Amino acid sequence: MRLGKREGDANLHKVSISLSLNSYDALFSDFDPRDYSERILSEDFIEECKRATKNNDGKIELVFLCPKSKRDIKDETKIKRRVKEYFDYNFKKEREKRKKLRLEGFFWFLIGSMVMVLATLLVGKTNFFLKFLEIMAIPAGWFLFWEGLDKVFVTPREILPDYEFYRKMFDSDIIFVDSK
């Protein structure tokens, strides 16, 4: 695999990921005999793409180098569509995961805030049960409050690399060219 950058205009550059293929099957799992339009992409292919795009911004260009004698335009069309479907599906899955995590975090934050308000209302009560609730509510409120903020702001950044990878790959250009 060869990785290179090409300058487009002053602010945007392309990251070119070139793969030399002996056949189209190299892009797909060896254990999946289905048609190219349905096959599972190879883990090796996905990992190489992740490695190549990790520290690169800009538009991705996937260039598949194939022997001229083995190229088939119909298969290439199916493969392009399948690769796009795979990255689109995973991008949407990662986006939903982030959205769900942030929503969950917001609810934790909200519940934590309400528990802290309850603890504030219980301050100074002399009844044993109410004093016990106050003692339990203070750390519970802070825990829910901070964990909620973590789920809203910190944890989504930890899963951001996969989200960004799938977004970049879905937006990528896929090109088949004759190998030498």
mmCIF file of C-alpha atoms in Angstrom:
data_model
loop_
_atom_site.group_PDB
_atom_site.id
_atom_site.type_symbol
_atom_site.label_atom_id
_atom_site.label_comp_id
_atom_site.label_asym_id
_atom_site.label_seq_id
_atom_site.Cartn_x
_atom_site.Cartn_y
_atom_site.Cartn_z
ATOM 1 C CA MET A 1 0.000 0.000 0.000
ATOM 2 C CA ARG A 2 1.300 3.435 -0.860
ATOM 3 C CA LEU A 3 0.149 6.580 0.873
ATOM 4 C CA GLY A 4 0.611 9.973 -0.665
ATOM 5 C CA LYS A 5 -0.767 13.471 -0.485
ATOM 6 C CA ARG A 6 -1.735 15.608 -3.389
ATOM 7 C CA GLU A 7 -2.373 19.285 -3.054
ATOM 8 C CA GLY A 8 -5.661 20.489 -4.497
ATOM 9 C CA ASP A 9 -6.254 24.096 -3.560
ATOM 10 C CA ALA A 10 -4.530 25.948 -0.737
ATOM 11 C CA ASN A 11 -6.780 24.585 2.055
ATOM 12 C CA LEU A 12 -7.693 21.109 0.857
ATOM 13 C CA HIS A 13 -5.485 18.182 0.039
ATOM 14 C CA LYS A 14 -6.149 14.628 -0.969
ATOM 15 C CA VAL A 15 -4.798 11.610 0.792
ATOM 16 C CA SER A 16 -4.287 8.849 -1.711
ATOM 17 C CA ILE A 17 -4.422 5.266 -0.484
ATOM 18 C CA SER A 18 -3.154 2.986 -3.239
ATOM 19 C CA LEU A 19 -3.619 -0.756 -3.084
ATOM 20 C CA SER A 20 -2.188 -3.179 -5.590
ATOM 21 C CA LEU A 21 -4.610 -6.061 -6.112
ATOM 22 C CA ASN A 22 -4.036 -9.377 -7.865
ATOM 23 C CA SER A 23 -7.799 -9.783 -7.939
ATOM 24 C CA TYR A 24 -10.848 -8.072 -6.502
ATOM 25 C CA ASP A 25 -11.108 -10.839 -3.901
ATOM 26 C CA ALA A 26 -8.245 -9.261 -1.941
ATOM 27 C CA LEU A 27 -10.672 -6.591 -0.699
ATOM 28 C CA PHE A 28 -13.073 -9.120 0.780
ATOM 29 C CA SER A 29 -13.143 -11.816 3.426
ATOM 30 C CA ASP A 30 -11.827 -15.160 2.212
ATOM 31 C CA PHE A 31 -14.682 -16.904 3.999
ATOM 32 C CA ASP A 32 -17.503 -15.088 2.213
ATOM 33 C CA PRO A 33 -18.388 -16.641 -1.180
ATOM 34 C CA ARG A 34 -21.212 -14.205 -2.038
ATOM 35 C CA ASP A 35 -21.300 -11.724 -4.887
ATOM 36 C CA TYR A 36 -19.177 -8.553 -4.593
ATOM 37 C CA SER A 37 -22.306 -6.516 -3.900
ATOM 38 C CA GLU A 38 -22.917 -8.454 -0.646
ATOM 39 C CA ARG A 39 -19.526 -9.648 0.571
ATOM 40 C CA ILE A 40 -17.887 -8.693 3.855
ATOM 41 C CA LEU A 41 -14.844 -6.462 3.508
ATOM 42 C CA SER A 42 -11.493 -7.863 4.592
ATOM 43 C CA GLU A 43 -10.276 -6.894 8.070
ATOM 44 C CA ASP A 44 -6.802 -6.358 6.579
ATOM 45 C CA PHE A 45 -8.219 -3.866 4.094
ATOM 46 C CA ILE A 46 -10.091 -1.968 6.837
ATOM 47 C CA GLU A 47 -7.033 -1.877 9.128
ATOM 48 C CA GLU A 48 -4.776 -0.608 6.324
ATOM 49 C CA CYS A 49 -7.265 2.157 5.585
ATOM 50 C CA LYS A 50 -7.421 3.101 9.281
ATOM 51 C CA ARG A 51 -3.649 3.232 9.504
ATOM 52 C CA ALA A 52 -3.342 5.309 6.352
ATOM 53 C CA THR A 53 -5.993 7.861 7.345
ATOM 54 C CA LYS A 54 -5.166 8.118 11.056
ATOM 55 C CA ASN A 55 -3.209 11.396 11.026
ATOM 56 C CA ASN A 56 -4.448 12.791 7.743
ATOM 57 C CA ASP A 57 -7.100 15.366 7.067
ATOM 58 C CA GLY A 58 -8.612 16.096 3.730
ATOM 59 C CA LYS A 59 -10.344 14.082 1.067
ATOM 60 C CA ILE A 60 -9.479 10.381 0.837
ATOM 61 C CA GLU A 61 -8.901 8.766 -2.514
ATOM 62 C CA LEU A 62 -8.843 4.960 -2.652
ATOM 63 C CA VAL A 63 -6.894 3.830 -5.698
ATOM 64 C CA PHE A 64 -7.091 0.149 -6.571
ATOM 65 C CA LEU A 65 -4.394 -0.978 -8.981
ATOM 66 C CA CYS A 66 -5.508 -4.058 -10.927
ATOM 67 C CA PRO A 67 -4.023 -5.946 -13.853
ATOM 68 C CA LYS A 68 -5.746 -4.796 -17.019
ATOM 69 C CA SER A 69 -6.571 -8.380 -17.974
ATOM 70 C CA LYS A 70 -8.533 -8.921 -14.728
ATOM 71 C CA ARG A 71 -10.526 -5.698 -14.668
ATOM 72 C CA ASP A 72 -14.304 -5.797 -15.087
ATOM 73 C CA ILE A 73 -16.311 -2.551 -15.052
ATOM 74 C CA LYS A 74 -19.475 -4.268 -13.753
ATOM 75 C CA ASP A 75 -17.612 -5.806 -10.824
ATOM 76 C CA GLU A 76 -15.878 -2.511 -10.094
ATOM 77 C CA THR A 77 -19.245 -0.756 -9.932
ATOM 78 C CA LYS A 78 -20.511 -3.385 -7.463
ATOM 79 C CA ILE A 79 -17.342 -3.107 -5.390
ATOM 80 C CA LYS A 80 -17.526 0.699 -5.217
ATOM 81 C CA ARG A 81 -21.147 0.491 -4.101
ATOM 82 C CA ARG A 82 -20.363 -2.219 -1.525
ATOM 83 C CA VAL A 83 -17.419 -0.302 -0.054
ATOM 84 C CA LYS A 84 -19.540 2.865 0.202
ATOM 85 C CA GLU A 85 -22.402 0.903 1.820
ATOM 86 C CA TYR A 86 -20.041 -0.605 4.375
ATOM 87 C CA PHE A 87 -18.555 2.745 5.389
ATOM 88 C CA ASP A 88 -21.953 4.467 5.374
ATOM 89 C CA TYR A 89 -23.469 1.777 7.595
ATOM 90 C CA ASN A 90 -20.600 1.968 10.102
ATOM 91 C CA PHE A 91 -20.582 5.779 10.054
ATOM 92 C CA LYS A 92 -24.288 5.847 10.914
ATOM 93 C CA LYS A 93 -23.753 3.244 13.638
ATOM 94 C CA GLU A 94 -20.936 5.301 15.211
ATOM 95 C CA ARG A 95 -23.019 8.487 14.946
ATOM 96 C CA GLU A 96 -25.935 6.800 16.735
ATOM 97 C CA LYS A 97 -23.571 5.466 19.415
ATOM 98 C CA ARG A 98 -22.276 8.984 20.085
ATOM 99 C CA LYS A 99 -25.770 10.444 20.075
ATOM 100 C CA LYS A 100 -27.052 7.793 22.508
ATOM 101 C CA LEU A 101 -24.050 8.279 24.798
ATOM 102 C CA ARG A 102 -24.531 12.047 24.907
ATOM 103 C CA LEU A 103 -28.258 11.726 25.562
ATOM 104 C CA GLU A 104 -27.579 9.240 28.353
ATOM 105 C CA GLY A 105 -24.982 11.621 29.774
ATOM 106 C CA PHE A 106 -27.427 14.503 29.700
ATOM 107 C CA PHE A 107 -29.959 12.455 31.683
ATOM 108 C CA TRP A 108 -27.302 11.435 34.230
ATOM 109 C CA PHE A 109 -26.344 15.094 34.584
ATOM 110 C CA LEU A 110 -29.984 16.115 35.013
ATOM 111 C CA ILE A 111 -30.691 13.416 37.601
ATOM 112 C CA GLY A 112 -27.474 14.296 39.447
ATOM 113 C CA SER A 113 -28.519 17.943 39.542
ATOM 114 C CA MET A 114 -31.947 17.021 40.914
ATOM 115 C CA VAL A 115 -30.404 14.757 43.577
ATOM 116 C CA MET A 116 -28.109 17.634 44.642
ATOM 117 C CA VAL A 117 -31.126 19.974 44.885
ATOM 118 C CA LEU A 118 -32.849 17.346 47.028
ATOM 119 C CA ALA A 119 -29.737 17.083 49.226
ATOM 120 C CA THR A 120 -29.736 20.868 49.619
ATOM 121 C CA LEU A 121 -33.375 20.796 50.733
ATOM 122 C CA LEU A 122 -32.531 18.110 53.312
ATOM 123 C CA VAL A 123 -29.657 20.052 54.922
ATOM 124 C CA GLY A 124 -30.303 20.742 58.595
ATOM 125 C CA LYS A 125 -33.114 18.206 59.012
ATOM 126 C CA THR A 126 -32.944 16.430 62.356
ATOM 127 C CA ASN A 127 -35.066 13.407 61.495
ATOM 128 C CA PHE A 128 -32.755 10.351 61.268
ATOM 129 C CA PHE A 129 -34.224 9.132 57.975
ATOM 130 C CA LEU A 130 -34.002 12.573 56.312
ATOM 131 C CA LYS A 131 -30.424 13.043 57.599
ATOM 132 C CA PHE A 132 -29.532 9.613 56.160
ATOM 133 C CA LEU A 133 -31.055 10.598 52.787
ATOM 134 C CA GLU A 134 -29.031 13.810 52.825
ATOM 135 C CA ILE A 135 -25.794 11.918 53.485
ATOM 136 C CA MET A 136 -26.544 9.463 50.663
ATOM 137 C CA ALA A 137 -27.785 12.118 48.222
ATOM 138 C CA ILE A 138 -24.678 14.334 48.290
ATOM 139 C CA PRO A 139 -22.149 11.826 46.859
ATOM 140 C CA ALA A 140 -24.799 10.245 44.611
ATOM 141 C CA GLY A 141 -25.660 13.655 43.167
ATOM 142 C CA TRP A 142 -22.014 14.543 42.521
ATOM 143 C CA PHE A 143 -21.337 11.142 40.985
ATOM 144 C CA LEU A 144 -24.285 11.364 38.589
ATOM 145 C CA PHE A 145 -23.472 14.999 37.806
ATOM 146 C CA TRP A 146 -19.805 14.358 36.860
ATOM 147 C CA GLU A 147 -20.417 11.045 35.119
ATOM 148 C CA GLY A 148 -23.111 12.732 33.049
ATOM 149 C CA LEU A 149 -20.726 15.492 32.006
ATOM 150 C CA ASP A 150 -18.114 12.848 31.149
ATOM 151 C CA LYS A 151 -20.589 11.043 28.890
ATOM 152 C CA VAL A 152 -21.530 14.286 27.161
ATOM 153 C CA PHE A 153 -18.065 15.764 26.614
ATOM 154 C CA VAL A 154 -15.212 13.293 27.216
ATOM 155 C CA THR A 155 -16.259 9.777 26.236
ATOM 156 C CA PRO A 156 -17.598 10.749 22.774
ATOM 157 C CA ARG A 157 -14.106 12.064 21.958
ATOM 158 C CA GLU A 158 -12.667 8.661 22.801
ATOM 159 C CA ILE A 159 -14.859 7.027 20.140
ATOM 160 C CA LEU A 160 -14.347 9.925 17.741
ATOM 161 C CA PRO A 161 -11.515 8.259 15.769
ATOM 162 C CA ASP A 162 -13.822 5.497 14.464
ATOM 163 C CA TYR A 163 -16.542 8.037 13.751
ATOM 164 C CA GLU A 164 -14.127 10.247 11.804
ATOM 165 C CA PHE A 165 -12.601 7.275 9.981
ATOM 166 C CA TYR A 166 -15.944 6.015 8.701
ATOM 167 C CA ARG A 167 -17.020 9.535 7.751
ATOM 168 C CA LYS A 168 -13.814 10.115 5.753
ATOM 169 C CA MET A 169 -14.034 6.742 4.062
ATOM 170 C CA PHE A 170 -17.682 7.197 3.092
ATOM 171 C CA ASP A 171 -16.799 10.565 1.524
ATOM 172 C CA SER A 172 -13.810 9.060 -0.282
ATOM 173 C CA ASP A 173 -13.362 8.698 -4.011
ATOM 174 C CA ILE A 174 -12.822 5.136 -5.227
ATOM 175 C CA ILE A 175 -10.806 4.691 -8.407
ATOM 176 C CA PHE A 176 -9.715 1.575 -10.261
ATOM 177 C CA VAL A 177 -6.680 1.894 -12.514
ATOM 178 C CA ASP A 178 -4.571 -0.507 -14.562
ATOM 179 C CA SER A 179 -1.473 -1.730 -12.799
ATOM 180 C CA LYS A 180 1.808 -1.932 -14.626
#
